[in-house]
Coordinates of C-alpha atoms in Angstrom, one line a residue:
X19 CA 44.0 128.9 161.6
X20 CA 42.0 126.1 163.9
X21 CA 40.7 127.7 166.9
X22 CA 42.4 126.4 169.8
X23 CA 40.8 124.9 173.0
X24 CA 40.1 125.2 175.7
X25 CA 42.2 123.0 178.2
X26 CA 41.7 122.3 181.7
X27 CA 43.5 119.9 184.4
X28 CA 40.2 117.9 185.6
X29 CA 41.9 116.0 188.6
X30 CA 45.1 115.7 190.5
X31 CA 46.5 112.2 191.9
X32 CA 49.7 111.4 194.0
X33 CA 52.2 108.9 195.3
X34 CA 54.5 109.9 198.4
X35 CA 56.0 105.7 199.1
X36 CA 55.8 104.4 202.5
X37 CA 55.5 106.8 205.3
X38 CA 56.4 110.2 206.6
X39 CA 59.8 110.6 207.4
X40 CA 60.9 113.0 210.5
X41 CA 64.2 114.6 210.3
X42 CA 65.5 112.4 213.7
X43 CA 65.3 109.2 211.2
X44 CA 66.7 110.4 207.7
X45 CA 70.2 108.4 208.2
X46 CA 67.8 105.3 209.6
X47 CA 66.6 104.9 205.7
X48 CA 70.2 106.7 203.8
X49 CA 72.6 105.7 206.0
X50 CA 75.7 106.3 207.6
X51 CA 78.5 107.2 205.3
X52 CA 81.5 105.5 205.9
X53 CA 80.0 104.1 209.7
X54 CA 80.0 108.1 210.8
X55 CA 76.8 110.2 210.9
X56 CA 77.3 113.5 209.4
X57 CA 78.1 117.0 210.6
X58 CA 76.8 119.0 207.7
X59 CA 72.8 117.2 208.2
X60 CA 71.4 119.8 211.6
X61 CA 72.7 122.9 209.3
X62 CA 71.2 121.8 206.1
X63 CA 68.1 120.7 207.6
X64 CA 67.8 123.6 209.8
X65 CA 68.1 126.1 206.0
X66 CA 66.0 124.0 204.1
X67 CA 63.0 124.1 206.6
X68 CA 62.4 120.5 205.6
X69 CA 60.7 118.4 209.0
X70 CA 59.0 115.3 206.8
X71 CA 59.5 113.6 203.7
X72 CA 59.2 109.8 202.3
X73 CA 61.7 107.7 200.7
X74 CA 60.5 104.8 197.9
X75 CA 63.5 103.1 200.3
X76 CA 63.1 101.0 203.1
X77 CA 65.7 101.0 206.0
X78 CA 68.0 98.6 204.5
X79 CA 68.3 100.6 202.1
X80 CA 66.5 98.5 199.5
X81 CA 64.0 99.9 196.8
X82 CA 60.3 99.5 197.6
X83 CA 59.2 100.6 194.4
X84 CA 60.3 102.7 190.9
X85 CA 60.4 105.9 189.1
X86 CA 57.7 104.6 187.4
X87 CA 56.1 102.6 189.6
X88 CA 55.5 105.9 192.0
X89 CA 53.7 107.4 188.5
X90 CA 51.6 104.3 188.1
X91 CA 50.1 104.5 191.8
X92 CA 50.3 108.4 190.5
X93 CA 47.9 107.8 187.2
X94 CA 46.1 105.2 189.7
X95 CA 44.8 108.0 191.9
X96 CA 44.2 110.4 189.5
X97 CA 42.3 108.4 187.2
X98 CA 39.9 107.6 190.4
X99 CA 39.4 110.9 191.4
X100 CA 38.6 111.4 188.3
X101 CA 36.0 108.3 187.6
X102 CA 37.8 108.3 184.0
X103 CA 39.2 104.8 182.7
X104 CA 42.2 104.2 181.5
X105 CA 40.8 103.5 178.3
X106 CA 39.8 107.5 177.4
X107 CA 43.3 107.9 177.5
X108 CA 44.9 109.4 174.6
X109 CA 48.3 110.8 175.3
X110 CA 50.6 110.3 178.0
X111 CA 53.7 113.3 179.1
X112 CA 56.0 112.3 181.6
X113 CA 58.4 114.0 183.0
X114 CA 61.7 112.8 185.8
X115 CA 65.2 113.5 187.0
X116 CA 66.5 110.2 186.6
X117 CA 64.2 107.3 185.1
X118 CA 64.6 103.7 186.2
X119 CA 66.9 103.5 182.9
X120 CA 68.7 104.7 180.8
X121 CA 67.0 102.9 177.9
X122 CA 63.8 103.9 176.4
X123 CA 62.4 106.7 177.8
X124 CA 60.6 107.1 180.8
X125 CA 57.0 107.0 179.2
X126 CA 57.8 104.3 177.1
X127 CA 58.2 102.7 180.7
X128 CA 55.5 104.1 182.3
X129 CA 52.7 103.7 179.8
X130 CA 53.9 99.3 180.3
X131 CA 54.1 100.1 184.0
X132 CA 50.2 102.0 184.2
X133 CA 48.9 99.6 181.7
X134 CA 47.5 102.1 179.9
X135 CA 46.5 101.7 176.2
X136 CA 47.7 102.0 173.2
X137 CA 48.2 106.4 173.1
X138 CA 50.7 108.9 171.7
X139 CA 53.3 109.4 174.6
X140 CA 56.8 112.0 175.1
X141 CA 58.9 111.3 177.7
X142 CA 61.1 115.0 179.4
X143 CA 64.1 114.4 181.1
X144 CA 65.8 117.6 183.0
X145 CA 65.3 118.9 186.7
X146 CA 62.5 120.1 189.0
X147 CA 61.5 121.7 185.0
X148 CA 61.0 118.0 183.9
X149 CA 57.1 117.6 185.0
X150 CA 55.9 121.8 183.7
X151 CA 57.7 120.2 180.1
X152 CA 55.7 117.1 180.6
X153 CA 52.7 119.7 181.3
X154 CA 52.9 121.4 178.5
X155 CA 53.6 119.3 175.7
X156 CA 50.1 117.4 177.1
X157 CA 48.6 121.5 177.2
X158 CA 49.6 122.2 173.3
X159 CA 48.9 118.8 172.1
X160 CA 45.4 119.2 173.4
X161 CA 44.9 122.4 172.5
X162 CA 45.9 122.2 169.2
X163 CA 42.6 119.9 168.9
X164 CA 44.8 116.3 168.2
X165 CA 44.2 114.7 171.4
X166 CA 41.0 115.2 173.9
X167 CA 42.5 113.3 177.4
X168 CA 45.8 113.4 178.0
X169 CA 47.7 112.5 181.5
X170 CA 51.0 114.3 182.6
X171 CA 53.0 112.6 184.9
X172 CA 56.3 113.4 186.6
X173 CA 57.9 111.2 189.2
X174 CA 62.0 111.7 190.4
X175 CA 62.9 108.6 193.0
X176 CA 66.3 110.6 193.9
X177 CA 67.0 108.6 197.4
X178 CA 68.6 105.7 195.3
X179 CA 71.6 108.3 193.9
X180 CA 71.9 109.4 198.0
X181 CA 71.8 105.8 199.9
X182 CA 75.3 105.5 201.8
X183 CA 75.7 101.6 199.4
X184 CA 76.1 103.9 196.8
X185 CA 79.7 105.5 198.2
X186 CA 81.5 102.2 199.7
X187 CA 83.7 102.0 196.5
X188 CA 84.6 105.7 196.4
X189 CA 87.4 106.1 198.5
X190 CA 88.0 109.8 198.6
X191 CA 84.3 110.0 200.1
X192 CA 85.3 107.6 202.5
X193 CA 88.2 108.4 203.9
X194 CA 86.7 112.3 203.8
X195 CA 82.6 112.1 204.1
X196 CA 80.3 113.5 200.9
X197 CA 81.2 116.7 199.6
X198 CA 79.4 119.8 200.6
X199 CA 78.5 119.2 196.5
X200 CA 76.4 116.2 196.7
X201 CA 75.8 116.7 201.4
X202 CA 73.4 120.0 200.5
X203 CA 71.4 117.5 198.0
X204 CA 71.2 114.7 200.3
X205 CA 69.6 116.5 203.2
X206 CA 67.0 118.0 200.3
X207 CA 65.4 115.8 198.3
X208 CA 62.9 112.7 198.4
X209 CA 60.8 110.6 196.1
X210 CA 57.2 111.2 194.8
X211 CA 55.0 111.1 191.8
X212 CA 52.2 113.8 190.3
X213 CA 49.3 112.9 187.8
X214 CA 47.2 115.3 186.4
X215 CA 44.5 114.6 184.3
X216 CA 43.8 117.2 181.1
X217 CA 40.4 117.5 179.0
X218 CA 39.5 119.8 176.4
X219 CA 35.4 119.1 178.2
X220 CA 35.9 121.0 182.0
X221 CA 34.3 118.9 184.6
X222 CA 30.8 119.0 185.1
X223 CA 31.1 117.8 189.0
X224 CA 33.6 119.9 190.8
X225 CA 36.0 122.5 189.6
X226 CA 38.5 122.3 187.1
X227 CA 41.8 124.9 186.8
X228 CA 41.6 126.0 183.1
X229 CA 45.5 126.4 182.4
X230 CA 45.9 129.5 180.2
X231 CA 49.5 129.3 179.2
X232 CA 53.0 128.1 180.0
X233 CA 56.2 129.3 179.4
X234 CA 60.1 128.0 180.2
X235 CA 63.2 129.5 179.2
X236 CA 66.2 127.9 179.0
X237 CA 69.3 130.1 180.1
X238 CA 71.9 126.6 179.4
X239 CA 73.3 128.7 177.0
X240 CA 75.0 132.2 179.4
X241 CA 76.0 129.3 182.3
X242 CA 78.2 126.2 182.9
X243 CA 76.1 123.1 184.4
X244 CA 75.0 124.1 188.0
X245 CA 73.0 120.7 189.1
X246 CA 74.4 117.1 187.4
X247 CA 75.3 113.8 187.8
X248 CA 77.6 112.0 185.4
X249 CA 81.0 114.2 185.9
X250 CA 82.8 116.6 187.8
X251 CA 83.7 120.3 187.6
X252 CA 87.7 120.9 187.1
X253 CA 88.6 124.0 189.3
X254 CA 88.3 126.1 186.8
X255 CA 84.8 125.5 186.2
X256 CA 84.1 123.0 182.9
X257 CA 83.8 119.4 182.8
X258 CA 86.4 116.6 183.1
X259 CA 84.7 113.7 180.5
X260 CA 81.9 112.1 180.9
X261 CA 80.5 109.0 182.7
X262 CA 81.2 107.1 179.3
X263 CA 84.3 107.9 178.5
X264 CA 85.6 106.3 181.7
X265 CA 87.2 102.6 180.7
X266 CA 84.8 101.3 182.5
X267 CA 81.6 102.1 184.7
X268 CA 83.3 100.5 188.2
X269 CA 86.0 103.2 187.7
X270 CA 83.4 106.2 186.7
X271 CA 82.3 105.6 190.3
X272 CA 85.3 105.6 191.7
X273 CA 85.4 109.5 190.5
X274 CA 82.6 109.8 192.2
X275 CA 81.4 111.3 188.3
X276 CA 78.3 109.5 189.2
X277 CA 77.7 111.0 192.5
X278 CA 74.2 114.2 191.8
X279 CA 76.3 116.9 192.6
X280 CA 75.5 121.0 193.2
X281 CA 77.9 124.3 192.5
X282 CA 77.2 126.0 195.9
X283 CA 78.5 129.0 194.0
X284 CA 76.1 129.0 191.1
X285 CA 73.2 128.1 192.5
X286 CA 71.8 131.1 194.1
X287 CA 71.4 132.4 190.1
X288 CA 67.8 130.3 189.9
X289 CA 66.0 132.4 192.3
X290 CA 67.9 135.7 190.1
X291 CA 66.8 134.3 186.7
X292 CA 63.7 132.9 188.4
X293 CA 62.4 136.9 189.4
X294 CA 63.4 138.3 186.1
X295 CA 61.3 135.2 184.7
X296 CA 58.5 136.9 186.7
X297 CA 59.1 140.2 186.0
X298 CA 59.5 140.0 182.1
X299 CA 55.8 138.3 182.2
X300 CA 54.2 141.6 184.7
X301 CA 56.5 143.7 181.3
X302 CA 54.2 141.4 179.0
X303 CA 50.8 141.9 180.0
X304 CA 51.0 138.1 181.4
X305 CA 50.7 138.6 185.2
X306 CA 48.6 140.8 186.9
X307 CA 50.0 141.0 190.0
X308 CA 46.5 142.7 191.0
X309 CA 44.7 139.6 189.9
X310 CA 46.9 137.2 191.3
X311 CA 45.1 135.5 194.1
X312 CA 47.4 132.0 194.3
X313 CA 51.1 132.0 193.5
X314 CA 52.5 128.2 194.1
X315 CA 56.4 128.0 194.3
X316 CA 58.7 125.3 194.0
X317 CA 61.8 126.8 195.9
X318 CA 63.7 123.5 196.8
X319 CA 64.6 124.7 200.6
X320 CA 63.2 127.6 202.9
X321 CA 66.6 129.5 202.2
X322 CA 65.8 130.1 198.9
X323 CA 62.2 131.6 199.7
X324 CA 63.1 135.0 201.6
X325 CA 65.5 136.5 198.5
X326 CA 62.8 135.6 196.0
X327 CA 61.1 137.4 198.0
X328 CA 63.5 140.7 198.9
X329 CA 64.0 140.7 195.2
X330 CA 60.6 140.7 193.9
X331 CA 60.3 143.8 197.1
X332 CA 62.8 145.9 194.9
X333 CA 61.4 145.3 192.0
X334 CA 58.2 147.7 193.6
X335 CA 56.5 144.2 194.1
X336 CA 54.8 143.1 197.2
X337 CA 52.9 139.6 197.6
X338 CA 51.0 138.7 200.8
X339 CA 52.0 135.8 203.0
X340 CA 48.7 134.4 202.6
X341 CA 48.2 134.1 198.5
X342 CA 52.0 132.2 199.0
X343 CA 51.4 128.4 198.7
X344 CA 53.8 125.7 199.0
X345 CA 54.6 122.1 201.0
X346 CA 57.8 121.9 200.9
X347 CA 58.1 121.3 204.8
X348 CA 55.3 118.6 205.2
X349 CA 55.9 116.6 202.4
X350 CA 60.2 117.3 200.9
X351 CA 61.8 119.0 197.7
X352 CA 60.2 115.6 195.7
X353 CA 61.9 117.4 192.2
X354 CA 59.8 116.9 189.0
X355 CA 56.4 116.1 191.4
X356 CA 56.5 119.0 193.1
X357 CA 54.5 121.2 191.0
X358 CA 52.2 118.4 190.6
X359 CA 52.1 117.7 194.8
X360 CA 51.3 121.1 195.4
X361 CA 48.8 121.3 193.0
X362 CA 47.0 118.5 194.1
X363 CA 46.9 119.5 197.6
X364 CA 45.6 123.5 197.0
X365 CA 42.7 121.0 194.4
X366 CA 41.4 119.3 196.8
X367 CA 41.6 121.5 199.5
X368 CA 38.3 123.9 199.4
X369 CA 40.4 126.4 199.4
X370 CA 39.7 127.5 195.6
X371 CA 37.1 129.7 194.2
X372 CA 35.5 130.0 190.6
X373 CA 38.1 132.9 188.9
X374 CA 40.6 132.5 191.2
X375 CA 44.3 132.7 189.7
X376 CA 47.3 131.0 190.3
X377 CA 50.4 131.4 189.3
X378 CA 53.3 128.8 188.7
X379 CA 56.8 129.0 189.4
X380 CA 59.2 126.2 188.7
X381 CA 62.7 126.8 188.5
X382 CA 65.4 124.6 187.7
X383 CA 69.4 124.7 188.2
X384 CA 70.6 122.0 186.5
X385 CA 71.3 124.4 184.0
X386 CA 69.4 127.7 184.6
X387 CA 66.0 126.9 183.7
X388 CA 62.8 128.8 185.0
X389 CA 59.2 128.1 183.7
X390 CA 56.1 129.7 184.9
X391 CA 51.9 128.9 183.8
X392 CA 49.2 130.4 184.8
X393 CA 45.5 128.9 185.3
X394 CA 42.4 129.4 186.7
X395 CA 39.9 128.3 188.9
X396 CA 36.5 127.4 186.7
X397 CA 33.2 126.4 187.7
X398 CA 31.2 123.3 187.2
X399 CA 29.2 123.1 184.3
X400 CA 25.3 124.0 184.8
X401 CA 24.1 121.1 183.6
X402 CA 25.0 117.4 185.3
X403 CA 24.8 114.3 183.2
X404 CA 23.8 111.3 184.1
X405 CA 25.7 108.6 182.7
X406 CA 23.0 106.6 181.7
X407 CA 24.7 102.3 181.9
X408 CA 26.5 101.4 184.6
X409 CA 29.1 98.6 185.4
X410 CA 27.7 97.8 187.9
X411 CA 24.0 97.0 186.2
X412 CA 23.0 93.3 187.0
X413 CA 24.0 91.2 183.7
X414 CA 20.8 89.1 182.7
X415 CA 21.7 86.6 179.4
X416 CA 19.1 87.5 177.0
X417 CA 15.3 85.6 177.4
X418 CA 15.0 82.3 175.9
X419 CA 11.9 80.8 175.3
X420 CA 11.8 77.2 174.7
X421 CA 10.4 73.6 175.5
X422 CA 11.8 72.1 178.5
X423 CA 13.4 69.4 177.4
X424 CA 16.4 68.5 178.5
X425 CA 18.4 69.0 175.5
X426 CA 17.4 72.7 175.2
X427 CA 17.1 73.3 179.3
X428 CA 20.9 72.2 178.7
X429 CA 21.4 74.0 175.8
X430 CA 20.3 77.1 177.4
X431 CA 22.1 76.7 180.5
X432 CA 25.1 77.3 178.2
X433 CA 24.4 79.9 176.7
X434 CA 23.8 82.2 179.7
X435 CA 27.2 81.7 180.9
X436 CA 28.8 82.3 177.3
X437 CA 26.5 85.5 177.7
X438 CA 27.8 86.3 181.3
X439 CA 31.2 86.1 180.1
X440 CA 30.8 87.7 176.9
X441 CA 28.8 90.9 178.6
X442 CA 31.8 91.1 181.0
X443 CA 34.5 90.9 178.3
X444 CA 32.7 93.6 176.4
X445 CA 32.4 95.7 179.4
X446 CA 36.4 96.0 179.8
X447 CA 36.8 96.8 176.2
X448 CA 38.3 100.1 175.1
X449 CA 35.8 101.5 173.3
X450 CA 33.1 100.3 175.0
X451 CA 34.6 100.9 178.8
X452 CA 34.2 104.9 177.3
X453 CA 30.6 104.3 177.4
X454 CA 30.3 103.0 180.7
X455 CA 32.0 106.0 182.1
X456 CA 31.0 108.5 180.2
X457 CA 34.2 109.6 178.1
X458 CA 33.3 108.0 174.7
X459 CA 33.8 111.4 172.6
X460 CA 31.9 112.0 169.0
X461 CA 34.8 110.6 167.3
X462 CA 35.3 107.6 169.1
X463 CA 31.3 106.7 168.1
X464 CA 32.2 107.9 164.5
X465 CA 35.0 105.2 164.7
X466 CA 32.9 102.7 166.2
X467 CA 30.3 102.8 163.7
X468 CA 32.4 102.6 160.5
X469 CA 34.2 100.0 162.0
X470 CA 30.5 98.1 162.8
X471 CA 29.0 99.1 158.8
X472 CA 32.4 96.7 157.5
X473 CA 31.4 93.7 159.1
X474 CA 27.2 94.4 159.5
X475 CA 27.1 94.6 155.6
X476 CA 28.7 91.1 155.4
X477 CA 26.1 89.7 157.7
X478 CA 23.0 90.3 155.2
X479 CA 25.4 87.5 152.8
X480 CA 26.6 85.6 155.1
X481 CA 23.0 84.0 156.3
X482 CA 21.8 84.5 152.5
X483 CA 24.8 81.8 152.0
X484 CA 23.5 79.5 155.2
X485 CA 20.3 79.6 153.5
X486 CA 20.9 78.3 150.6
X487 CA 22.8 75.7 152.9
X488 CA 19.9 74.6 154.2
X489 CA 17.9 71.6 152.9
X490 CA 14.5 71.8 151.8
X491 CA 13.4 69.4 154.4
X492 CA 14.0 71.7 156.8
X493 CA 12.3 74.6 154.9
X494 CA 10.8 76.6 157.8
X495 CA 14.4 76.7 159.5
X496 CA 15.6 78.4 155.4
X497 CA 12.7 80.7 155.2
X498 CA 13.8 82.3 158.4
X499 CA 17.3 82.2 157.1
X500 CA 16.4 84.7 154.3
X501 CA 13.7 87.5 156.2
X502 CA 16.5 87.6 158.5
X503 CA 18.7 88.5 155.9
X504 CA 16.7 91.2 154.0
X505 CA 16.1 92.6 158.2
X506 CA 20.2 92.9 157.4
X507 CA 20.4 94.4 154.3
X508 CA 18.6 96.9 156.5
X509 CA 20.7 97.9 159.3
X510 CA 23.9 98.8 157.5
X511 CA 21.5 101.5 155.8
X512 CA 20.5 102.8 158.9
X513 CA 24.4 102.8 159.9
X514 CA 25.4 104.9 157.6
X515 CA 22.4 107.2 157.8
X516 CA 23.8 107.9 161.5
X517 CA 27.6 108.3 160.3
X518 CA 26.8 110.6 157.5
X519 CA 24.9 112.0 160.2
X520 CA 27.6 112.4 162.5
X521 CA 30.5 114.0 160.3
X522 CA 31.1 110.8 158.7
X523 CA 31.6 110.7 154.5
X524 CA 30.5 108.2 152.0
X525 CA 33.4 108.2 151.0
X526 CA 35.0 107.3 154.2
X527 CA 32.1 104.5 154.7
X528 CA 32.6 102.8 150.3
X529 CA 36.6 102.8 151.4
X530 CA 37.2 101.3 154.6
X531 CA 37.8 98.4 155.6
X532 CA 37.8 95.7 158.1
X533 CA 40.1 95.7 161.5
X534 CA 41.4 92.7 162.1
X535 CA 38.4 91.5 164.9
X536 CA 36.1 92.0 161.9
X537 CA 37.7 90.4 159.0
X538 CA 38.0 87.3 161.4
X539 CA 34.2 86.9 162.4
X540 CA 33.3 87.2 159.1
X541 CA 36.0 84.9 157.9
X542 CA 34.8 81.8 160.3
X543 CA 30.9 83.7 159.3
X544 CA 31.6 82.9 155.8
X545 CA 33.3 79.5 156.9
X546 CA 30.3 78.1 159.0
X547 CA 27.4 79.2 156.7
X548 CA 29.1 77.5 153.2
X549 CA 28.6 73.9 155.5
X550 CA 25.6 71.7 154.5
X551 CA 22.6 72.7 157.5
X552 CA 24.8 75.2 159.2
X553 CA 22.5 75.1 162.3
X554 CA 24.8 75.7 164.3
X555 CA 25.8 78.9 163.3
X556 CA 22.4 79.7 165.4
X557 CA 24.8 80.0 168.3
X558 CA 26.6 82.5 166.7
X559 CA 23.1 84.8 166.3
X560 CA 22.6 84.2 170.0
X561 CA 25.6 85.9 170.0
X562 CA 25.3 89.6 168.1
X563 CA 21.0 89.5 168.4
X564 CA 21.8 88.9 171.8
X565 CA 23.7 92.0 171.9
X566 CA 21.2 93.9 169.9
X567 CA 18.6 92.9 171.9
X568 CA 21.1 93.8 176.4
X569 CA 22.7 96.4 174.7
X570 CA 22.3 98.0 172.1
X571 CA 19.7 99.9 173.4
X572 CA 21.3 101.0 176.4
X573 CA 24.8 101.6 174.6
X574 CA 22.5 104.0 172.6
X575 CA 20.8 105.6 174.7
X576 CA 24.5 106.8 176.4
X577 CA 25.8 108.1 173.4
X578 CA 22.8 110.0 172.5
X579 CA 22.9 111.1 176.2
X580 CA 26.6 112.0 176.7
X581 CA 27.5 113.1 172.9
X582 CA 23.9 115.1 173.2
X583 CA 23.0 113.2 169.9
X584 CA 19.1 113.1 167.6
X585 CA 17.8 110.2 166.9
X586 CA 18.7 110.2 163.7
X587 CA 22.2 109.8 164.1
X588 CA 21.9 106.9 167.2
X589 CA 18.6 104.8 165.5
X590 CA 20.9 102.3 164.1
X591 CA 21.2 100.9 168.1
X592 CA 18.1 101.6 169.0
X593 CA 16.1 100.0 166.0
X594 CA 18.1 97.1 167.3
X595 CA 16.6 97.6 170.9
X596 CA 13.2 96.1 169.4
X597 CA 14.2 95.0 165.6
X598 CA 16.3 92.0 168.0
X599 CA 13.6 91.5 170.7
X600 CA 11.9 88.4 170.5
X601 CA 8.6 89.8 168.8
X602 CA 11.9 89.5 165.3
X603 CA 14.9 87.8 165.3
X604 CA 14.9 87.0 168.3
X605 CA 11.5 84.3 168.5
X606 CA 13.4 83.4 164.3
X607 CA 15.9 81.8 166.9
X608 CA 13.4 79.9 169.6
X609 CA 11.8 78.6 166.8
X610 CA 14.8 76.8 165.1
X611 CA 15.7 75.9 168.9
X612 CA 12.5 73.8 169.2
X613 CA 12.1 72.3 165.6
X614 CA 13.2 68.7 165.7
X615 CA 16.3 69.6 164.1
X616 CA 18.1 70.1 167.9
X617 CA 19.9 67.0 168.5
X618 CA 22.2 66.5 171.1
X619 CA 24.7 67.0 168.7
X620 CA 24.0 69.8 166.7
X621 CA 23.2 71.5 170.6
X622 CA 27.0 70.9 171.2
X623 CA 28.0 72.2 168.3
X624 CA 25.8 75.3 169.0
X625 CA 26.8 75.7 172.1
X626 CA 31.1 76.3 170.3
X627 CA 30.2 78.1 168.0
X628 CA 28.4 81.1 171.0
X629 CA 31.3 80.7 172.6
X630 CA 34.1 81.2 169.2
X631 CA 31.8 84.3 167.9
X632 CA 31.4 86.0 171.2
X633 CA 35.6 85.4 171.2
X634 CA 35.4 86.7 167.9
X635 CA 32.8 89.8 168.3
X636 CA 34.2 91.1 171.6
X637 CA 38.1 91.1 169.2
X638 CA 35.9 92.9 166.3
X639 CA 35.6 96.1 168.6
X640 CA 38.7 95.6 170.7
X641 CA 40.7 96.1 167.0
X642 CA 38.7 99.0 166.6
X643 CA 40.7 101.7 164.0
X644 CA 43.6 98.6 163.9
X645 CA 43.6 97.5 159.6

């Protein structure tokens, strides 16, 4: 049985749309039902204790964002704090009460909205517990070792469900006003999103939150629905027809079936079940009240806090006031995102100290779910590693030492611009981006070596073919190609040793195939090498050898430092820094450009080939693992 990996929350991001809205402004945004102010608003607001909240909607009741859009902004906030690029994300889990679309899943919409790379996903739809469900999914998949980094997100935008225009075609409501089961929620719920970055490694700088366990219990077998949309309850408590069973959407809307509602008679069960679950966890030894430093309890309304305290005290448990943490009063009740928004505030508040224990409690009244999570505050790693490479580093093309002749000078200018575009595109290619932001894993590195190996083997072959197609009048150039082919043969042997030393197998090496980009690059190079006097391949050699000359060593040292590797695990990259320098491979390239073969026409062909090879080489790295 594989040992479970530790899982850490290393960064938390939030998005609260627009500005904070006071109680007096709420109807300016939500609108008046039937043109009349709400008669229950003041009483509801006094009970729930919320002073400000946020709406992704303007005073014309037009949406200023979306559920996925808010979550994407929370992701940006989270990754900015973590200083991690999107390319490092391997898994996205997402929860919401109501997504923007019924189909497809929320995580799919969010992945596209946030422009995340190809990754694993998991969508969760419930009410307040949806965010914890998403978090548990990410937690378990990292704990199992399937992934190393994941984003867990939750987002809710109930304002669209409560704007006055939503009820204009509902005759009973226009005549009598909103019934309590909907009006109750109208003054309680608000918009917001949160995102957490989970990893199997703690932060080098700053605190982390280790997830010890997440416990989710559903009691749907014992109770009817409490918070719901898409039907109406009958007098006996049973549900009527579902909204899709009506003849059409308009009929369902007119019958108020689509409205979000809460059964006030049942809602107190949420408190009872939550406290019952709390004591069960104490009895099982999963919670020790004596060692608990913080209780982050998502109660949807201040009205429910005192009943929770009373029930806990009846069971013999008193939790001091200074251990409770909530931002309900200032951030509102954001449903599934509430626990993310609470954790973000306390995580960056300066109140946490290494070794402290946090218990998070998130009950849900949908059909009654109670969830608990235990977190431990973890100190940063003792050893802080400075990343040896940065996207802010200046881009410098390989130096080309040639005679000051018009054709050569023009070609050097063109090659230099091609190089700048090439290196810039490489920095934003997912696998290389991870080197620059310090998130590359050993698995990533092995995959990089395995994919490069297939193209490197072809390198010596297309160079040899090119040499065979160089006529004898260019004997010096032909000899350079042959010498170069011999060196390339040595390159792939070094690469193979690095791969084996990093835990790879010979079987994987020998049965591997070219990825889509490698296939395209090799096919192009063989095609060019098969032409008579294929001097335009010098443009391809400028890109490939220039990469070794300018970047391979930097990448190798950064990978070695980040993964704590030995010299014989990164020598392929570091070796190229010297072998592709002006004293070896690049000197041959310069001699060719300085020779009489460089006519204006050949210079043009060399320049174009350099551009094509730059595109194909970047494609090779972008298609890592895609066969």
